[in-house]
Each structure stands twice: as C-alpha cells, then as structure tokens.
Short mmCIF file of C-alpha atoms and ligand atoms in Angstrom, two decimals:
data_model
loop_
_atom_site.label_atom_id
_atom_site.label_comp_id
_atom_site.label_asym_id
_atom_site.label_seq_id
_atom_site.Cartn_x
_atom_site.Cartn_y
_atom_site.Cartn_z
CA MET A 1 29.82 14.96 -14.61
CA ILE A 2 32.44 13.19 -12.46
CA SER A 3 33.65 9.71 -13.23
CA LEU A 4 33.94 7.43 -10.19
CA LYS A 5 35.37 3.99 -9.95
CA HIS A 6 34.20 1.81 -7.03
CA PRO A 7 37.39 0.90 -5.12
CA LYS A 8 36.21 -2.68 -4.53
CA THR A 9 33.96 -3.66 -7.49
CA GLY A 10 35.65 -1.39 -10.09
CA LYS A 11 32.24 -0.31 -11.29
CA ILE A 12 32.38 3.04 -13.14
CA LEU A 13 29.63 5.51 -12.30
CA GLU A 14 29.13 8.91 -13.90
CA VAL A 15 27.77 11.27 -11.22
CA ASP A 16 26.25 14.71 -11.85
CA GLU A 17 28.30 17.20 -9.86
CA PHE A 18 25.40 19.23 -8.53
CA TRP A 19 23.68 15.96 -7.46
CA LEU A 20 26.77 14.90 -5.45
CA ARG A 21 27.26 18.33 -3.84
CA TYR A 22 23.49 18.45 -2.95
CA HIS A 23 23.75 14.97 -1.34
CA CYS A 24 26.51 15.75 1.20
CA ARG A 25 25.30 14.36 4.51
CA CYS A 26 27.67 16.17 6.86
CA VAL A 27 26.32 18.03 9.90
CA GLU A 28 26.87 21.32 8.13
CA CYS A 29 24.59 20.23 5.33
CA VAL A 30 22.05 18.07 7.11
CA ASP A 31 20.73 18.76 10.65
CA ALA A 32 21.76 15.90 12.84
CA ASP A 33 18.52 16.04 14.99
CA THR A 34 15.83 16.63 12.36
CA LYS A 35 17.60 14.91 9.43
CA GLN A 36 16.48 17.77 7.29
CA ARG A 37 18.65 19.72 4.74
CA ARG A 38 19.97 22.95 6.16
CA TYR A 39 20.08 24.77 2.83
CA ASN A 40 17.95 25.07 -0.20
CA LEU A 41 18.80 24.62 -3.96
CA PHE A 42 19.57 28.34 -4.43
CA ASP A 43 22.22 28.30 -1.63
CA LEU A 44 24.49 26.18 -3.89
CA PRO A 45 26.03 27.44 -7.15
CA ALA A 46 24.27 25.81 -10.06
CA ALA A 47 27.59 25.15 -11.77
CA VAL A 48 29.35 23.81 -8.61
CA LYS A 49 32.60 21.97 -9.54
CA ALA A 50 34.60 19.25 -7.80
CA LEU A 51 38.09 20.64 -7.50
CA LYS A 52 39.82 17.68 -5.95
CA LEU A 53 38.85 14.13 -5.29
CA SER A 54 40.62 11.68 -2.94
CA TYR A 55 39.89 8.48 -1.00
CA LYS A 56 40.41 7.60 2.57
CA SER A 57 39.59 4.99 5.32
CA ASP A 58 40.62 2.11 3.21
CA GLN A 59 38.85 3.66 0.23
CA ALA A 60 35.45 3.48 1.85
CA LEU A 61 35.03 7.29 1.87
CA LEU A 62 35.31 9.76 -1.01
CA LEU A 63 36.61 13.19 -0.17
CA VAL A 64 35.61 16.08 -2.40
CA GLU A 65 36.75 19.72 -2.26
CA TRP A 66 34.00 21.74 -3.91
CA SER A 67 34.32 25.05 -5.75
CA ASP A 68 31.99 26.69 -3.18
CA GLY A 69 34.66 26.02 -0.48
CA HIS A 70 32.83 23.04 1.02
CA LYS A 71 34.77 19.86 1.93
CA ALA A 72 32.62 16.80 1.75
CA ASN A 73 33.02 13.17 2.81
CA TYR A 74 30.88 10.53 1.16
CA ASP A 75 30.40 6.84 1.91
CA ILE A 76 31.13 5.30 -1.48
CA ASP A 77 28.60 2.48 -1.10
CA ASN A 78 25.91 5.03 -0.31
CA ILE A 79 26.61 6.82 -3.53
CA TYR A 80 26.32 3.57 -5.55
CA ASN A 81 23.21 2.44 -3.70
CA SER A 82 21.53 5.81 -4.33
CA GLN A 83 21.39 5.31 -8.09
CA LEU A 84 18.33 4.48 -10.22
CA ASP A 85 19.68 1.06 -11.39
CA ALA A 86 20.31 0.10 -7.75
CA LEU A 87 16.80 1.18 -6.65
CA ILE A 88 15.23 -0.83 -9.57
CA SER A 89 17.24 -3.90 -8.82
CA ARG A 90 16.48 -3.86 -5.04
CA ARG A 91 12.85 -3.45 -5.73
CA THR A 92 12.46 -6.00 -8.45
CA SER A 93 14.52 -8.58 -6.62
CA SER A 94 12.55 -8.12 -3.34
CA THR A 95 10.77 -11.28 -2.17
CA ILE A 96 8.66 -9.58 0.43
CA TYR A 97 5.49 -9.50 -1.45
CA THR A 98 3.99 -13.05 -1.91
CA PRO A 99 0.96 -13.19 -4.30
CA TRP A 100 -1.61 -15.80 -3.37
CA ASN A 101 -4.69 -17.69 -4.50
CA ARG A 102 -6.98 -19.71 -2.20
CA SER A 103 -4.91 -22.86 -2.13
CA THR A 104 -1.63 -21.09 -1.51
CA ILE A 105 -2.92 -18.77 1.18
CA LEU A 106 -4.45 -21.69 2.98
CA LYS A 107 -0.94 -23.18 3.39
CA HIS A 108 0.14 -19.97 5.20
CA GLU A 109 -2.94 -19.58 7.33
CA GLN A 110 -1.11 -20.18 10.61
CA ASN A 111 1.41 -17.37 9.72
CA LEU A 112 -1.42 -14.89 9.56
CA CYS A 113 -3.04 -15.41 12.93
CA PHE A 114 -1.95 -13.60 16.15
CA SER A 115 -3.71 -13.64 19.49
CA LEU A 116 -4.51 -10.31 21.12
CA SER A 117 -2.71 -11.22 24.37
CA ALA A 118 0.43 -12.11 22.46
CA LEU A 119 0.19 -8.92 20.45
CA ILE A 120 -0.18 -6.84 23.59
CA ASN A 121 2.65 -8.51 25.45
CA ASN A 122 5.26 -8.85 22.77
CA ASP A 123 6.63 -6.27 20.28
CA ASP A 124 7.97 -9.10 18.16
CA VAL A 125 4.37 -10.25 17.57
CA VAL A 126 3.52 -6.73 16.32
CA LYS A 127 6.42 -7.01 13.87
CA SER A 128 5.23 -10.52 12.68
CA LEU A 129 1.68 -9.14 12.13
CA VAL A 130 2.87 -6.19 10.14
CA THR A 131 5.23 -8.47 8.17
CA SER A 132 2.20 -10.78 7.19
CA LEU A 133 0.32 -7.63 6.17
CA VAL A 134 3.13 -6.59 3.91
CA ARG A 135 3.83 -10.14 2.63
CA TYR A 136 0.25 -11.40 1.98
CA GLY A 137 -1.89 -8.25 2.50
CA ILE A 138 -3.94 -9.94 5.15
CA ALA A 139 -3.73 -10.93 8.87
CA PHE A 140 -5.97 -11.83 11.79
CA ILE A 141 -6.06 -11.04 15.45
CA ASN A 142 -7.79 -13.74 17.48
CA GLU A 143 -9.24 -13.96 20.95
CA VAL A 144 -10.46 -10.36 20.89
CA PRO A 145 -13.41 -9.74 23.18
CA PRO A 146 -16.27 -8.89 20.71
CA THR A 147 -16.88 -5.34 21.54
CA PRO A 148 -16.14 -2.07 19.63
CA THR A 149 -13.84 -0.95 22.48
CA MET A 150 -11.65 -3.99 22.33
CA THR A 151 -11.64 -3.90 18.62
CA GLU A 152 -10.31 -0.42 18.83
CA LEU A 153 -7.72 -1.31 21.41
CA ALA A 154 -6.43 -4.21 19.26
CA ILE A 155 -6.07 -2.06 16.14
CA ARG A 156 -4.46 0.84 18.07
CA ARG A 157 -1.85 -1.48 19.50
CA VAL A 158 -0.37 -1.54 15.96
CA PHE A 159 -1.74 1.38 14.02
CA PRO A 160 -3.36 4.80 14.52
CA ILE A 161 -6.94 4.84 13.12
CA MET A 162 -7.94 6.90 10.08
CA LYS A 163 -10.87 9.33 10.59
CA THR A 164 -13.33 9.59 7.64
CA PHE A 165 -17.01 10.63 7.35
CA PHE A 166 -17.77 7.04 8.42
CA GLY A 167 -16.22 7.81 11.83
CA GLU A 168 -13.02 6.48 13.35
CA LEU A 169 -13.88 3.15 14.90
CA TRP A 170 -17.19 2.27 13.14
CA THR A 171 -19.86 -0.18 14.12
CA PHE A 172 -22.45 -1.04 11.42
CA GLY A 173 -25.20 -3.57 10.53
CA ASP A 174 -28.12 -3.15 8.19
CA ARG A 175 -29.29 0.30 9.56
CA LYS A 176 -29.00 2.86 6.74
CA ASP A 177 -26.50 5.11 8.64
CA HIS A 178 -24.78 5.89 5.30
CA ALA A 179 -25.90 5.80 1.69
CA ASP A 180 -24.04 2.58 0.95
CA THR A 181 -24.82 -1.08 0.13
CA ALA A 182 -22.45 -2.09 2.98
CA TYR A 183 -25.24 -0.86 5.29
CA THR A 184 -27.77 -3.55 4.10
CA LYS A 185 -28.03 -7.30 4.23
CA LEU A 186 -27.26 -7.64 0.51
CA TYR A 187 -24.45 -9.46 -1.20
CA LEU A 188 -21.32 -7.28 -1.83
CA GLY A 189 -19.05 -8.41 -4.71
CA SER A 190 -15.30 -8.12 -4.41
CA HIS A 191 -14.15 -4.52 -4.19
CA THR A 192 -11.71 -2.15 -2.61
CA ASP A 193 -13.03 0.76 -0.49
CA ASN A 194 -12.61 4.45 -0.94
CA THR A 195 -12.01 4.52 -4.66
CA TYR A 196 -13.53 7.97 -4.51
CA PHE A 197 -10.94 9.39 -2.01
CA CYS A 198 -7.79 11.12 -3.12
CA ASP A 199 -6.03 8.52 -1.05
CA ALA A 200 -8.00 5.44 -0.27
CA ALA A 201 -7.47 3.79 3.22
CA GLY A 202 -4.33 1.72 3.30
CA LEU A 203 -5.69 -0.92 5.63
CA GLN A 204 -9.17 -1.95 6.69
CA ALA A 205 -10.01 -3.95 9.80
CA LEU A 206 -13.23 -5.76 10.28
CA HIS A 207 -14.56 -7.67 13.35
CA CYS A 208 -17.96 -9.46 13.34
CA ILE A 209 -18.87 -8.71 16.86
CA GLU A 210 -22.34 -10.43 16.64
CA HIS A 211 -24.35 -12.53 14.21
CA VAL A 212 -27.50 -14.17 15.70
CA ASN A 213 -30.80 -15.56 14.38
CA GLY A 214 -29.59 -15.90 10.77
CA GLU A 215 -27.02 -17.22 8.37
CA GLY A 216 -24.82 -16.06 5.55
CA GLY A 217 -22.56 -13.01 5.76
CA GLU A 218 -19.38 -14.97 4.96
CA ASN A 219 -16.55 -12.68 3.87
CA PHE A 220 -14.26 -13.37 0.91
CA PHE A 221 -10.90 -11.99 -0.14
CA VAL A 222 -9.01 -11.93 -3.42
CA ASP A 223 -5.34 -10.96 -3.85
CA GLY A 224 -5.21 -8.12 -6.24
CA LEU A 225 -1.45 -8.44 -6.70
CA HIS A 226 -1.96 -12.08 -7.90
CA VAL A 227 -4.82 -11.27 -10.27
CA VAL A 228 -2.96 -8.26 -11.73
CA GLN A 229 0.11 -10.41 -12.31
CA GLU A 230 -2.09 -13.06 -14.01
CA LEU A 231 -3.75 -10.42 -16.20
CA LYS A 232 -0.37 -9.03 -17.21
CA ARG A 233 0.76 -12.53 -18.19
CA GLU A 234 -2.41 -13.62 -19.96
CA ASN A 235 -3.62 -10.35 -21.47
CA PRO A 236 -0.92 -7.67 -21.61
CA LYS A 237 -3.02 -5.36 -23.63
CA ALA A 238 -5.87 -5.34 -21.07
CA TYR A 239 -3.22 -4.86 -18.29
CA GLU A 240 -1.67 -1.93 -20.07
CA LEU A 241 -5.01 -0.30 -20.69
CA LEU A 242 -6.16 -0.63 -17.08
CA CYS A 243 -2.81 0.90 -15.99
CA ARG A 244 -3.54 3.90 -18.13
CA VAL A 245 -7.23 4.76 -18.43
CA GLN A 246 -8.51 7.25 -15.84
CA VAL A 247 -11.58 5.91 -14.08
CA PRO A 248 -13.78 8.22 -11.93
CA ALA A 249 -15.36 7.07 -8.67
CA GLU A 250 -17.83 8.95 -6.59
CA TYR A 251 -19.59 8.91 -3.15
CA ILE A 252 -22.53 11.06 -2.51
CA GLU A 253 -24.67 11.47 0.67
CA PRO A 254 -26.02 14.56 2.36
CA GLY A 255 -23.02 16.76 3.29
CA GLN A 256 -20.51 14.60 1.32
CA HIS A 257 -19.48 14.53 -2.29
CA HIS A 258 -16.17 12.74 -2.86
CA ARG A 259 -14.81 12.13 -6.29
CA HIS A 260 -11.46 10.80 -7.49
CA THR A 261 -10.22 9.76 -10.95
CA ALA A 262 -7.30 7.36 -11.31
CA PRO A 263 -6.43 4.14 -13.16
CA ILE A 264 -7.74 0.78 -11.91
CA ILE A 265 -4.24 -0.55 -11.68
CA LYS A 266 -1.58 1.81 -10.41
CA THR A 267 2.11 1.04 -10.97
CA ASP A 268 5.19 2.82 -9.70
CA PRO A 269 6.22 5.18 -12.51
CA VAL A 270 9.91 4.64 -11.67
CA THR A 271 10.16 0.86 -11.06
CA GLY A 272 6.96 -0.44 -12.79
CA GLU A 273 6.02 -2.34 -9.62
CA PHE A 274 2.39 -2.90 -8.58
CA VAL A 275 1.25 -0.09 -6.24
CA GLN A 276 -2.65 -0.29 -5.97
CA ILE A 277 -5.68 -1.98 -7.34
CA ARG A 278 -8.78 0.24 -7.31
CA VAL A 279 -11.88 -1.70 -8.14
CA ASN A 280 -15.36 -0.88 -6.98
CA GLU A 281 -18.28 -1.30 -9.39
CA TYR A 282 -20.76 0.18 -6.90
CA ASP A 283 -18.91 3.47 -6.62
CA ARG A 284 -18.00 3.98 -10.33
CA ALA A 285 -19.04 7.42 -11.43
CA ILE A 286 -20.02 8.49 -14.93
CA MET A 287 -17.23 7.34 -17.35
CA ASP A 288 -16.53 10.58 -19.25
CA THR A 289 -12.76 10.28 -19.37
CA LEU A 290 -12.46 8.35 -22.67
CA PRO A 291 -13.85 8.90 -26.22
CA GLN A 292 -16.75 6.57 -27.03
CA SER A 293 -14.51 4.94 -29.64
CA GLU A 294 -12.29 3.52 -26.87
CA MET A 295 -15.11 2.40 -24.48
CA ALA A 296 -15.47 -1.17 -25.88
CA ASN A 297 -11.79 -1.76 -25.44
CA PHE A 298 -11.91 -0.44 -21.93
CA HIS A 299 -14.87 -2.60 -20.88
CA GLY A 300 -13.28 -5.65 -22.51
CA SER A 301 -10.22 -5.10 -20.48
CA LEU A 302 -12.10 -4.48 -17.29
CA ARG A 303 -14.15 -7.62 -17.88
CA ALA A 304 -10.92 -9.64 -18.27
CA LEU A 305 -9.76 -8.40 -14.81
CA LEU A 306 -13.12 -9.00 -13.20
CA GLU A 307 -13.25 -12.54 -14.58
CA LEU A 308 -10.00 -13.26 -12.79
CA ILE A 309 -11.28 -11.71 -9.56
CA ARG A 310 -14.43 -13.87 -9.87
CA GLU A 311 -12.54 -17.14 -10.39
CA GLU A 312 -13.29 -19.49 -7.57
CA ALA A 313 -9.64 -20.55 -7.25
CA ASN A 314 -8.74 -16.90 -6.50
CA GLN A 315 -11.43 -16.32 -3.80
CA TRP A 316 -10.72 -17.06 -0.17
CA GLN A 317 -14.06 -17.30 1.63
CA LEU A 318 -14.41 -17.57 5.44
CA LYS A 319 -16.92 -16.86 8.12
CA LEU A 320 -15.64 -14.36 10.58
CA SER A 321 -16.91 -15.13 14.05
CA PRO A 322 -16.88 -12.91 17.11
CA GLY A 323 -13.36 -12.78 18.48
CA THR A 324 -11.48 -12.52 15.20
CA ILE A 325 -10.47 -9.27 13.59
CA VAL A 326 -9.36 -9.46 9.99
CA ILE A 327 -7.01 -6.73 8.76
CA PHE A 328 -6.24 -6.41 5.07
CA ASP A 329 -4.40 -4.15 2.67
CA ASN A 330 -7.09 -2.09 0.90
CA TRP A 331 -4.67 -1.16 -1.85
CA ARG A 332 -4.05 -4.85 -2.64
CA VAL A 333 -6.69 -7.23 -1.39
CA LEU A 334 -10.25 -7.08 -2.47
CA HIS A 335 -12.98 -8.02 -0.10
CA GLY A 336 -16.69 -8.81 -0.22
CA ARG A 337 -19.43 -10.48 1.74
CA MET A 338 -22.36 -12.85 1.12
CA ALA A 339 -25.92 -11.71 1.71
CA TYR A 340 -27.11 -12.57 5.20
CA THR A 341 -30.15 -12.87 7.47
CA GLY A 342 -30.53 -12.17 11.13
CA GLN A 343 -28.73 -9.66 13.21
CA ARG A 344 -25.16 -9.04 12.25
CA THR A 345 -22.99 -6.30 13.66
CA MET A 346 -19.53 -5.38 12.26
CA SER A 347 -16.99 -3.20 13.98
CA GLY A 348 -13.79 -1.88 12.28
CA ALA A 349 -11.62 0.87 11.18
CA TYR A 350 -9.47 2.13 8.41
CA VAL A 351 -5.74 2.99 8.71
CA GLN A 352 -4.07 5.53 6.39
CA ARG A 353 -1.75 4.14 3.82
CA THR A 354 1.13 6.43 4.97
CA ASP A 355 0.78 5.17 8.60
CA PHE A 356 0.80 1.53 7.42
CA VAL A 357 3.98 1.84 5.33
CA SER A 358 5.64 4.06 7.98
CA LYS A 359 5.17 1.39 10.62
CA ALA A 360 6.56 -1.29 8.16
CA ARG A 361 9.70 0.89 7.65
CA VAL A 362 10.16 1.62 11.37
CA LEU A 363 10.08 -2.14 11.95
CA GLY A 364 12.61 -2.67 9.13
CA ILE A 365 10.24 -4.73 6.94
CA ILE A 366 10.42 -2.47 3.92
CA GLU A 367 12.78 0.31 2.85
C1 M3L B 401 -16.41 0.18 5.90
N1 M3L B 401 -17.54 0.98 6.10
C2 M3L B 401 -18.70 0.15 6.54
C3 M3L B 401 -17.40 1.97 7.06
C4 M3L B 401 -17.89 1.70 4.90
C5 M3L B 401 -18.06 0.82 3.69
C6 M3L B 401 -18.06 1.67 2.47
C7 M3L B 401 -18.10 0.90 1.30
C8 M3L B 401 -18.02 1.78 0.11
N2 M3L B 401 -18.76 1.34 -1.02
C9 M3L B 401 -16.55 2.04 -0.31
O1 M3L B 401 -16.08 1.39 -1.19
O2 M3L B 401 -15.86 2.81 0.29
O1 AKG B 402 -20.09 -6.49 6.04
C1 AKG B 402 -18.97 -6.94 5.69
O2 AKG B 402 -18.60 -7.98 6.08
C2 AKG B 402 -18.09 -6.18 4.78
C3 AKG B 402 -18.61 -4.85 4.37
C4 AKG B 402 -17.78 -4.27 3.34
O3 AKG B 402 -17.44 -4.85 2.25
C5 AKG B 402 -17.31 -2.89 3.48
O4 AKG B 402 -17.61 -2.33 4.48
O5 AKG B 402 -16.71 -2.40 2.52
#
C-alpha cells in the first residue's frame, strides 16, 4: 500500500500499489482512440512497487516511478474520486431521482410533456425529455400523428428500439396475437413488463392511436421508487425479504419459453441504491425457490408491497388520447390499464435498458 496525502484537503488515502499501476491512463497504457487498456493483468508484475513518488503542476499531478520501469502521471483528484467512499457519497447525495405519488407528479406535469416538432427541431428538448425520464421515470410526447409510423419516428428520434418476439414497433388491440392478457379488453393491474427476460426492457412507449365506439381503457402509473422507499420505511423486514427472495417469472407461447428468476426489488450491491422493481402477478411462475416454511413470510411481504402499489394516492390515472405517446421506465414505473369496450389500438415499443442509460450518460444527465 502507498500512503497519499491530498495536497489541498490533506486527506490521507491508502492506495493499493497494483491498483494504482493498473489505473495509469497515459497513452502507453490506454489507447487514446478506443479508450481501451493496451495490456492485460498478466503484463504487469503482481508485486509491482512504487520506487519514487513526487508531485508536479502545483501538486495537481502525482508522478510515480514504478518497479517495472514505467513512469506514470496521475491526476490527484481522479485518484480520490475513484474510491469506493467517493462513489457511495456521489450516488447517495444525487438528487436526480425524484420519487412521486399522484399529487406530487401532477405538480410537475408540465415538465413531462414535449411536442414532437420541438423534439425534432431541438436537441435541447431531447435532453429535457431524457432528463424527465431519469428524474421521474415518465414523460410524454404530444402532437404525434396517430399512426404506427409516426410513433416509431418519434421514439427513434431519442432511442433505438428493442427487438423482442413481440416485434420492434408493435401495434396491438384485443386480437390474440400473443398469449397475453394485454391482447384482450380486460383490466390489467399495475405491473412491469418482461419479468421473464434476463434483462427486462428499460423503457416502454405506448401510443393509443385509436379508441372508438367504446369507453374505458384509461392507463395508470405508479412510481416503484416511491413505493419501495415507503415499504423500506414502514416495513423494513418486508423490504429486506423482497430484496433477497428469488422470484421466478415465465412467458410461454408456441415457439417461446422465457424464464427468469430474480428478486422483486433489486438494489445496487455496492451502494444499496434502488435499481429495479420487478412485479408482475400475471407472469409469476411456480414459486419453487423457497422452502414452504418461508412462504407465508414471503407472501406477507409481497402483500405489503402490493397494498402500497394499490393505494389510490400512489396511482396516477389518465386517458391517453391519439396524439400522445407516454414513455416510462419499465425498471421503475409500474403501469396498468382499465378494461375497455369498443375498438382500441395501441402502438408502442420497448427500449433496452443499456441504450436508455447510455443516452442519459452521453447527454451528461447521469454518470
Ligand atoms: C407491450 N406488449 C403489448 C407488446 C406486450 C405486453 C406484454 C405484457 C406481458 N405480460 C409482460 O409483462 O411482459
Ligand atoms: O393496453 C394498454 O394500455 C397497456 C397494455 C399493457 O399494460 C402492456 O402492454 O404491458
């Protein structure tokens, strides 16, 4: 270990020597074009030693002469910012994620809506939309001509579309194109999609392009981040159990058999932050991942979460009309719809999680 003292703050940091050697960012060590490392672990001596330490450029840089002959320059602040305590403090002090219930989201409604023409003409509007998606997990694009083609154009202005067995840009009503309750006129309780995929879609976009000769079909949304925080406060045992118990989900139709097992609440193993809520009663598979003696506890905890989800104060219900696309974070915001009559056609698409967060990083919204 090497002991460093920050030249400005005086903070002492014990740094593992191999870690420091491995994190040299000079052009010899990291390719300037690809930003990829130019060597692997075995190219460096396991017991590499720092022979000489010195500071330069008003002490902003640390120079190290290594026992393998390499001379490295480090930005001191980069070294301190690359430590676990710095990561945890940045993440836990971030104010980018704003949990909401119905009354609080209604106060921000105007921050969530963007017209298609503004979106097309102005890159800043793209950034504002992605910021709302990160902050609240939901946003709307208005004044979209109600066709599948224009729905696709609007989504592709911001994100690439994820291909699944449902298709890329999908259009659905009550025709049984897939073995799923979504393809009926029935009520759909709050859920997240794709609990049965190894990686559920990150975003989902829905556009009601037609609803005639009937009523109902209102959509509702619940902020999973908010209900998970409430559960953690009110019932920490239930929260802890739902973070831990592995819950299988499944989707079966001719030619498809998807299954994925994971907890209902996923948290970041390093920082403890909320990562994903994965709730879908319709797609729950046989629960064979717990001994029977623990089932009652599990169902009690799940019931506590579902009660919070069902609370009216947490549900934001709205009638989507042709012209408005709703986009929401399928790892955070649960959605559902009321039963309906008449002819109702929805168009929409999924976006991969990795494409959503990559876009947010490129735009400087998250790190
Ligand atoms: C969105 N789209 C209509 C294509 C599919 C709906 C699938 C709903 C399914 N139960 C799930 O949770 O994934
Ligand atoms: O029909 C709707 O409005 C929503 C359908 C739905 O919940 C889904 O596709 O997952």
